[in-house]
Short mmCIF file of C-alpha atoms in Angstrom, two decimals:
data_model
loop_
_atom_site.label_atom_id
_atom_site.label_comp_id
_atom_site.label_asym_id
_atom_site.label_seq_id
_atom_site.Cartn_x
_atom_site.Cartn_y
_atom_site.Cartn_z
CA UNK A 154 -37.55 27.21 23.04
CA UNK A 155 -37.92 30.97 22.38
CA UNK A 156 -38.18 33.28 25.41
CA UNK A 157 -41.72 34.39 24.44
CA UNK A 158 -42.96 30.81 24.53
CA UNK A 159 -41.32 30.16 27.90
CA UNK A 160 -42.75 33.38 29.31
CA UNK A 161 -46.33 33.15 27.97
CA UNK A 162 -46.70 29.38 27.94
CA UNK A 163 -47.47 26.82 25.23
CA UNK A 164 -51.21 27.60 25.36
CA UNK A 165 -50.58 30.98 23.70
CA UNK A 166 -48.77 29.47 20.70
CA UNK A 167 -49.37 26.92 17.99
CA UNK A 168 -46.40 24.84 16.85
CA UNK A 169 -46.26 24.88 13.06
CA UNK A 170 -43.04 22.94 12.42
CA UNK A 171 -39.35 22.92 13.24
CA UNK A 172 -35.93 23.67 11.82
CA UNK A 173 -33.22 21.05 12.33
CA UNK A 174 -29.51 21.91 12.35
CA UNK A 175 -26.79 19.23 12.39
CA UNK A 176 -23.27 20.07 13.59
CA UNK A 177 -20.32 17.74 13.31
CA UNK A 178 -18.53 17.32 16.64
CA UNK A 179 -15.89 15.03 18.06
CA UNK A 180 -15.64 13.00 21.24
CA UNK A 181 -12.19 12.10 22.58
CA UNK A 182 -10.99 8.62 21.65
CA UNK A 183 -11.40 6.12 24.46
CA UNK A 184 -9.32 3.23 25.71
CA UNK A 185 -11.18 0.38 27.38
CA UNK A 186 -10.03 -2.50 29.56
CA UNK A 187 -11.36 -5.93 28.66
CA UNK A 188 -11.64 -7.80 31.95
CA UNK A 189 -12.14 -11.54 31.46
CA UNK A 190 -13.67 -13.27 34.51
CA UNK A 191 -13.40 -17.07 34.48
CA UNK A 192 -15.28 -18.83 37.31
CA UNK A 193 -13.52 -21.87 38.77
CA UNK A 194 -15.49 -25.02 39.60
CA UNK A 195 -14.72 -28.24 41.43
CA UNK A 196 -16.96 -31.24 41.95
CA UNK A 197 -18.59 -31.22 45.37
CA UNK A 198 -17.72 -34.86 46.11
CA UNK A 199 -13.97 -34.16 45.84
CA UNK A 200 -11.80 -33.03 48.72
CA UNK A 201 -8.78 -31.88 46.64
CA UNK A 202 -8.50 -29.25 43.90
CA UNK A 203 -7.21 -31.51 41.14
CA UNK A 204 -10.59 -31.54 39.46
CA UNK A 205 -10.84 -27.77 38.87
CA UNK A 206 -12.92 -26.87 35.82
CA UNK A 207 -12.41 -23.50 34.10
CA UNK A 208 -12.63 -22.15 30.53
CA UNK A 209 -9.50 -21.12 28.68
CA UNK A 210 -8.64 -17.45 28.39
CA UNK A 211 -9.61 -16.10 24.95
CA UNK A 212 -6.58 -15.94 22.68
CA UNK A 213 -4.75 -12.77 21.69
CA UNK A 214 -2.63 -11.93 18.63
CA UNK A 215 0.33 -11.64 21.01
CA UNK A 216 -0.02 -14.47 23.58
CA UNK A 217 -0.27 -13.19 27.17
CA UNK A 218 0.05 -9.68 25.78
CA UNK A 219 -1.37 -6.41 27.07
CA UNK A 220 -3.02 -5.26 23.84
CA UNK A 221 -6.11 -6.51 22.07
CA UNK A 222 -6.53 -6.68 18.29
CA UNK A 223 -8.28 -3.31 18.04
CA UNK A 224 -5.49 -1.44 19.84
CA UNK A 225 -2.79 -3.27 17.88
CA UNK A 226 -4.51 -2.45 14.60
CA UNK A 227 -4.80 1.19 15.69
CA UNK A 228 -1.06 1.46 16.30
CA UNK A 229 -0.30 -0.16 12.94
CA UNK A 230 -2.55 2.25 11.06
CA UNK A 231 -1.17 5.25 12.93
CA UNK A 232 2.41 4.25 12.22
CA UNK A 233 2.27 3.15 8.59
CA UNK A 234 -0.90 4.69 7.17
CA UNK A 235 -0.83 8.03 9.00
CA UNK A 236 3.00 8.08 9.22
CA UNK A 237 3.20 8.85 12.95
CA UNK A 238 6.61 8.10 14.47
CA UNK A 239 6.63 6.12 17.70
CA UNK A 240 7.56 9.13 19.83
CA UNK A 241 4.46 11.00 18.63
CA UNK A 242 2.30 7.96 19.22
CA UNK A 243 3.66 7.70 22.76
CA UNK A 244 2.66 11.34 23.37
CA UNK A 245 -0.83 10.83 21.91
CA UNK A 246 -1.55 7.85 24.14
CA UNK A 247 -0.14 9.79 27.09
CA UNK A 248 -2.67 12.58 26.53
CA UNK A 249 -5.40 9.94 26.67
CA UNK A 250 -4.13 8.80 30.05
CA UNK A 251 -2.40 5.60 28.91
CA UNK A 252 1.32 5.11 29.34
CA UNK A 253 2.59 3.15 26.34
CA UNK A 254 6.30 3.51 25.67
CA UNK A 255 7.61 3.59 22.14
CA UNK A 256 9.74 0.52 22.90
CA UNK A 257 6.61 -1.43 23.87
CA UNK A 258 4.79 -0.49 20.67
CA UNK A 259 7.88 -1.30 18.62
CA UNK A 260 8.09 -4.75 20.21
CA UNK A 261 4.40 -5.33 19.46
CA UNK A 262 4.95 -4.53 15.81
CA UNK A 263 7.97 -6.82 15.52
CA UNK A 264 5.96 -9.70 16.97
CA UNK A 265 2.99 -9.01 14.71
CA UNK A 266 5.29 -8.84 11.67
CA UNK A 267 6.44 -12.39 12.43
CA UNK A 268 2.77 -13.39 12.58
CA UNK A 269 1.79 -11.70 9.30
CA UNK A 270 4.94 -12.45 7.32
CA UNK A 271 3.53 -15.69 5.90
CA UNK A 272 0.49 -13.82 4.59
CA UNK A 273 2.61 -11.25 2.75
CA UNK A 274 4.80 -14.07 1.41
CA UNK A 275 1.69 -15.76 0.00
CA UNK A 276 0.60 -12.46 -1.55
CA UNK A 277 4.04 -12.14 -3.15
CA UNK A 278 3.87 -15.66 -4.63
CA UNK A 279 0.44 -14.85 -6.05
CA UNK A 280 1.67 -11.52 -7.46
CA UNK A 281 4.54 -13.24 -9.28
CA UNK A 282 1.94 -15.22 -11.23
CA UNK A 283 0.57 -11.98 -12.73
CA UNK A 284 1.12 -11.37 -16.45
CA UNK A 285 2.84 -8.09 -15.63
CA UNK A 286 4.25 -6.27 -12.62
CA UNK A 287 4.92 -2.58 -12.06
CA UNK A 288 8.15 -1.96 -10.11
CA UNK A 289 9.96 1.03 -8.65
CA UNK A 290 12.35 1.84 -5.80
CA UNK A 291 13.31 4.67 -3.47
CA UNK A 292 16.10 5.24 -0.97
CA UNK A 293 15.82 5.34 2.82
CA UNK A 294 18.28 6.11 5.61
CA UNK A 295 19.15 3.47 8.22
CA UNK A 296 20.57 4.42 11.61
CA UNK A 297 24.26 3.73 12.24
CA UNK A 298 26.61 4.87 14.99
CA UNK A 299 28.54 7.58 13.17
CA UNK A 300 26.48 8.24 10.06
CA UNK A 301 23.26 6.85 8.64
CA UNK A 302 23.69 4.48 5.73
CA UNK A 303 21.43 4.18 2.72
CA UNK A 304 19.08 1.29 1.91
CA UNK A 305 16.08 0.92 -0.39
CA UNK A 306 12.38 0.13 -0.48
CA UNK A 307 10.99 -1.52 -3.59
CA UNK A 308 7.35 -1.64 -4.57
CA UNK A 309 5.81 -4.38 -6.72
CA UNK A 310 2.28 -3.80 -7.93
CA UNK A 311 0.08 -6.48 -9.42
CA UNK A 312 -2.73 -4.07 -10.40
CA UNK A 313 -6.09 -4.76 -8.80
CA UNK A 314 -4.59 -7.55 -6.67
CA UNK A 315 -1.57 -6.69 -4.53
CA UNK A 316 0.80 -3.88 -3.60
CA UNK A 317 3.98 -5.35 -2.12
CA UNK A 318 6.95 -3.62 -0.54
CA UNK A 319 10.40 -5.15 -0.19
CA UNK A 320 13.38 -3.84 1.77
CA UNK A 321 16.98 -4.36 0.63
CA UNK A 322 20.28 -2.96 1.82
CA UNK A 323 21.38 -2.07 -1.72
CA UNK A 324 20.02 -0.88 -5.07
CA UNK A 325 21.88 -3.37 -7.25
CA UNK A 326 21.26 -6.18 -9.71
CA UNK A 327 21.57 -8.66 -6.83
CA UNK A 328 18.83 -6.78 -4.98
CA UNK A 329 16.63 -6.96 -8.07
CA UNK A 330 17.21 -10.72 -8.21
CA UNK A 331 16.02 -10.96 -4.60
CA UNK A 332 12.94 -8.82 -5.14
CA UNK A 333 11.93 -10.46 -8.44
CA UNK A 334 13.18 -13.99 -7.83
CA UNK A 335 11.57 -16.52 -10.22
CA UNK A 336 9.42 -13.92 -11.96
CA UNK A 337 8.61 -14.40 -15.64
CA UNK A 338 6.47 -11.96 -17.58
CA UNK A 339 6.23 -8.29 -18.47
CA UNK A 340 8.03 -5.87 -16.15
CA UNK A 341 6.92 -2.23 -16.18
CA UNK A 342 9.85 -0.26 -14.80
CA UNK A 343 12.12 2.69 -15.44
CA UNK A 344 15.19 2.30 -17.62
CA UNK A 345 17.65 1.83 -14.74
CA UNK A 346 20.61 -0.42 -15.47
CA UNK A 347 19.89 -2.66 -12.44
CA UNK A 348 17.08 -4.31 -14.43
CA UNK A 349 19.00 -4.90 -17.64
CA UNK A 350 20.25 -8.41 -16.82
CA UNK A 351 16.65 -9.61 -16.37
CA UNK A 352 15.88 -9.08 -20.04
CA UNK A 353 18.79 -11.08 -21.45
CA UNK A 354 17.14 -14.53 -21.63
CA UNK A 355 13.66 -13.29 -22.60
CA UNK A 356 11.84 -14.63 -19.53
CA UNK A 357 11.29 -11.07 -18.34
CA UNK A 358 10.13 -8.59 -20.98
CA UNK A 359 10.92 -4.90 -20.60
CA UNK A 360 8.06 -2.38 -20.66
CA UNK A 361 9.04 1.27 -20.32
CA UNK A 362 7.04 4.19 -18.96
CA UNK A 363 5.75 7.00 -21.17
CA UNK A 364 5.23 9.26 -18.16
CA UNK A 365 8.93 8.95 -17.39
CA UNK A 366 9.74 9.82 -21.01
CA UNK A 367 7.37 12.79 -20.87
CA UNK A 368 9.21 14.32 -17.89
CA UNK A 369 12.34 14.86 -19.98
CA UNK A 370 10.44 17.07 -22.40
CA UNK A 371 8.76 19.03 -19.61
CA UNK A 372 12.25 19.88 -18.40
CA UNK A 373 13.11 21.08 -21.91
CA UNK A 374 10.17 23.52 -22.16
CA UNK A 375 12.20 26.47 -20.88
CA UNK A 376 15.31 25.98 -23.02
CA UNK A 377 13.74 24.64 -26.23
CA UNK A 378 9.97 25.27 -26.10
CA UNK A 379 9.16 24.55 -29.75
CA UNK A 380 10.64 21.08 -29.92
CA UNK A 381 9.55 20.25 -26.38
CA UNK A 382 5.95 21.17 -27.20
CA UNK A 383 6.07 19.08 -30.37
CA UNK A 384 7.21 16.02 -28.39
CA UNK A 385 4.65 16.63 -25.65
CA UNK A 386 1.94 16.87 -28.31
CA UNK A 387 2.66 13.33 -29.52
CA UNK A 388 2.87 11.92 -25.98
CA UNK A 389 -0.23 13.79 -24.88
CA UNK A 390 -2.17 12.22 -27.76
CA UNK A 391 -1.22 8.75 -26.47
CA UNK A 392 -2.45 9.58 -22.98
CA UNK A 393 -5.74 10.97 -24.33
CA UNK A 394 -6.37 7.70 -26.16
CA UNK A 395 -5.62 5.74 -22.97
CA UNK A 396 -7.99 7.88 -20.95
CA UNK A 397 -10.88 6.83 -23.20
CA UNK A 398 -9.85 3.16 -22.80
CA UNK A 399 -9.79 3.21 -18.99
CA UNK A 400 -12.66 0.72 -18.60
CA UNK A 401 -12.17 -1.15 -21.86
CA UNK A 402 -11.36 -4.87 -22.06
CA UNK A 403 -7.77 -5.86 -22.95
CA UNK A 404 -8.86 -7.08 -26.39
CA UNK A 405 -10.60 -3.82 -27.22
CA UNK A 406 -7.68 -1.82 -25.85
CA UNK A 407 -5.29 -3.71 -28.12
CA UNK A 408 -7.47 -3.08 -31.18
CA UNK A 409 -7.84 0.64 -30.51
CA UNK A 410 -4.14 1.00 -29.78
CA UNK A 411 -3.26 -0.68 -33.07
CA UNK A 412 -5.55 1.68 -34.95
CA UNK A 413 -4.90 4.99 -33.14
CA UNK A 414 -1.91 4.75 -30.76
CA UNK A 415 0.52 2.96 -33.07
CA UNK A 416 0.50 5.72 -35.76
CA UNK A 417 1.08 8.36 -33.07
CA UNK A 418 4.00 6.42 -31.58
CA UNK A 419 5.54 5.86 -35.02
CA UNK A 420 5.22 9.56 -35.84
CA UNK A 421 6.85 10.47 -32.52
CA UNK A 422 9.89 8.26 -33.10
CA UNK A 423 10.21 9.46 -36.69
CA UNK A 424 10.26 13.01 -35.32
CA UNK A 425 12.95 11.99 -32.78
CA UNK A 426 15.11 10.48 -35.53
CA UNK A 427 14.74 13.60 -37.69
CA UNK A 428 15.63 15.98 -34.85
CA UNK A 429 18.48 13.92 -33.40
CA UNK A 430 21.29 15.16 -35.70
CA UNK A 431 20.43 18.81 -34.99
CA UNK A 432 20.50 18.63 -31.17
CA UNK A 433 23.24 19.98 -28.93
CA UNK A 434 24.68 17.50 -26.47
CA UNK A 435 23.94 17.83 -22.76
CA UNK A 436 20.81 19.92 -23.27
CA UNK A 437 17.40 18.94 -21.82
CA UNK A 438 15.89 18.30 -25.28
CA UNK A 439 18.91 16.18 -26.22
CA UNK A 440 18.43 14.07 -23.08
CA UNK A 441 14.74 13.60 -23.84
CA UNK A 442 15.22 12.51 -27.44
CA UNK A 443 18.13 10.25 -26.50
CA UNK A 444 16.03 8.56 -23.81
CA UNK A 445 13.12 8.02 -26.21
CA UNK A 446 15.33 6.56 -28.95
CA UNK A 447 17.25 4.31 -26.55
CA UNK A 448 14.05 2.97 -24.95
CA UNK A 449 11.93 2.75 -28.08
CA UNK A 450 11.49 -1.02 -27.88
CA UNK A 451 10.23 -0.88 -24.30
CA UNK A 452 8.10 2.19 -24.91
CA UNK A 453 6.10 0.59 -27.74
CA UNK A 454 5.68 -2.70 -25.88
CA UNK A 455 2.24 -1.61 -24.66
CA UNK A 456 0.99 -2.13 -28.22
CA UNK A 457 1.61 -5.90 -27.95
CA UNK A 458 -0.76 -6.66 -25.08
CA UNK A 459 -3.93 -4.85 -24.11
CA UNK A 460 -3.31 -5.58 -20.43
CA UNK A 461 -0.14 -3.50 -20.31
CA UNK A 462 -0.33 0.09 -19.03
CA UNK A 463 1.06 3.11 -20.84
CA UNK A 464 2.97 4.26 -17.76
CA UNK A 465 4.33 3.13 -14.42
CA UNK A 466 2.40 5.68 -12.39
CA UNK A 467 0.66 3.05 -10.24
CA UNK A 468 3.96 2.00 -8.64
CA UNK A 469 5.15 5.59 -8.28
CA UNK A 470 1.92 6.57 -6.52
CA UNK A 471 2.30 3.70 -4.08
CA UNK A 472 5.99 4.39 -3.54
CA UNK A 473 5.07 7.94 -2.52
CA UNK A 474 3.80 6.38 0.72
CA UNK A 475 7.40 5.75 1.76
CA UNK A 476 8.57 9.17 0.54
CA UNK A 477 5.97 10.89 2.72
CA UNK A 478 6.64 8.61 5.67
CA UNK A 479 10.40 9.16 5.80
CA UNK A 480 9.84 12.89 6.21
CA UNK A 481 8.23 12.01 9.54
CA UNK A 482 10.37 9.23 10.98
CA UNK A 483 13.57 10.39 9.16
CA UNK A 484 15.36 7.01 9.26
CA UNK A 485 14.91 3.32 10.04
CA UNK A 486 16.38 1.97 13.25
CA UNK A 487 17.68 -1.25 11.69
CA UNK A 488 17.35 -3.67 8.80
CA UNK A 489 14.72 -5.57 10.77
CA UNK A 490 12.78 -2.30 11.04
CA UNK A 491 12.80 -2.18 7.25
CA UNK A 492 11.41 -5.72 7.12
CA UNK A 493 8.60 -4.89 9.55
CA UNK A 494 7.84 -1.70 7.67
CA UNK A 495 7.58 -3.57 4.35
CA UNK A 496 5.19 -6.18 5.75
CA UNK A 497 2.62 -3.72 7.06
CA UNK A 498 2.91 -1.17 4.27
CA UNK A 499 2.19 -4.06 1.88
CA UNK A 500 -1.07 -4.83 3.70
CA UNK A 501 -2.09 -1.19 4.10
CA UNK A 502 -1.24 -0.18 0.53
CA UNK A 503 -3.18 -3.18 -0.80
CA UNK A 504 -6.16 -2.12 1.31
CA UNK A 505 -6.01 1.38 -0.14
CA UNK A 506 -5.82 0.13 -3.73
CA UNK A 507 -8.82 -2.15 -3.20
CA UNK A 508 -10.92 0.32 -1.17
CA UNK A 509 -10.82 -1.65 2.12
CA UNK A 510 -10.99 0.21 5.44
CA UNK A 511 -7.59 -0.59 6.99
CA UNK A 512 -8.26 -0.52 10.75
CA UNK A 513 -11.20 -2.95 10.73
CA UNK A 514 -9.35 -5.21 8.28
CA UNK A 515 -6.23 -5.39 10.46
CA UNK A 516 -8.30 -5.86 13.62
CA UNK A 517 -10.13 -8.84 12.11
CA UNK A 518 -6.95 -10.19 10.51
CA UNK A 519 -5.23 -10.25 13.91
CA UNK A 520 -8.21 -12.11 15.36
CA UNK A 521 -8.04 -14.79 12.67
CA UNK A 522 -4.46 -15.32 11.54
CA UNK A 523 -2.98 -16.97 14.68
CA UNK A 524 -5.12 -20.10 14.12
CA UNK A 525 -5.64 -19.87 10.36
CA UNK A 526 -4.43 -22.85 8.27
CA UNK A 527 -1.11 -22.03 6.64
CA UNK A 528 -2.07 -23.48 3.24
CA UNK A 529 -5.13 -21.17 3.07
CA UNK A 530 -3.53 -17.97 4.34
CA UNK A 531 -4.02 -16.17 1.02
CA UNK A 532 -7.74 -16.09 1.82
CA UNK A 533 -6.90 -13.40 4.38
CA UNK A 534 -5.20 -11.09 1.84
CA UNK A 535 -6.98 -7.79 1.11
CA UNK A 536 -7.80 -8.95 -2.42
CA UNK A 537 -9.80 -11.89 -1.02
CA UNK A 538 -11.07 -10.19 2.13
CA UNK A 539 -14.52 -9.06 0.86
CA UNK A 540 -15.38 -12.68 0.09
CA UNK A 541 -13.65 -14.25 3.09
CA UNK A 542 -15.18 -11.85 5.63
CA UNK A 543 -18.72 -12.78 4.53
CA UNK A 544 -18.31 -16.50 5.13
CA UNK A 545 -20.39 -17.93 7.96
CA UNK A 546 -17.46 -19.73 9.60
CA UNK A 547 -15.40 -16.53 9.62
CA UNK A 548 -18.26 -14.44 10.98
CA UNK A 549 -18.81 -17.00 13.74
CA UNK A 550 -15.16 -16.81 14.83
CA UNK A 551 -15.19 -13.00 14.81
CA UNK A 552 -18.50 -12.74 16.66
CA UNK A 553 -17.17 -14.95 19.46
CA UNK A 554 -14.02 -12.86 19.99
CA UNK A 555 -14.71 -10.84 23.16
CA UNK A 556 -12.02 -8.25 22.44
CA UNK A 557 -13.36 -7.54 18.96
CA UNK A 558 -16.92 -7.19 20.31
CA UNK A 559 -15.76 -4.28 22.49
CA UNK A 560 -14.71 -2.33 19.39
CA UNK A 561 -18.05 -2.63 17.57
CA UNK A 562 -20.19 -0.34 19.71
CA UNK A 563 -18.57 2.92 18.58
#
């Protein structure tokens, strides 16, 4: 209230309206203790205590554990969505007045990984039924006594359904066989030799990435700008056509590609063949043209099926999650740490692709999965979560969970 109004009183003024200002502020996060009180009863006509009647303690994701589903979900999101190492998480909880050691949180996550592993396995089986998969890999360091060794994370993307991470000790053909065991269909991947044996019997069909091809010619812009720009002009035309087909059906995409994209691709490879004899070896433009000519069959595969993408960017975008994360936690502590990492990054990356809020999903998942029927576990995957979470039986279970109720008030 203005000073004049306070001094002279409301009788001297007429209120004619108001201005409202909203300011965004923040309250400190809060930890709460859920205290479960269970009264004990015994029949009055009994003299011993053998007839004690008492309800069971509500279940927890980790039996007889300290943490409820909301806190466990919070630590999972912090660690694998926000890329906070355990030592930082320990400090953050310490500032909030709660002593949680990094070893305790690490043990929680290992136990939860065992609980959620069957869900991710079901997601993987479902993904392998997809008509095509996008695959990529990146290296990661693993702690060892004298010197860290190198291992790898793989990402498998079934677009609009699942994002799955796998951890292997090596980046070899045997590792590929483990990651893609029993898969048959189109495989969108880079031209690395570790995939070559998959294409020999025809069960797996190679699809190469035009974005990967394009990078070679970007590198050649400085040393050979004219030819690099010519190549980029052809490739850019393909991407402009795809941009217009973003929301088109596969059948329409195939028709438009046959009419517009196929002539562009043919012109590009004719240009490559014409330029090839004139190129100097070991130059950037030479590498680009050589790559395009060697991978021509895989590069034009997108013309066969309207479902196939022009590039492998979806897997590279998801794999960036691990590249960003390793800058924070530097290395894995063990192979089992890689397994745990892969399980929860699979769930979190799938949530991001499908637009699902990760903390509330993981909180509710941890409430449900301990008692969920094994043969129906895929119902709890992010791709099915919007439908599953609206079912009356699921809502009833969640509404009766006392720990979850504490997290709803905000």
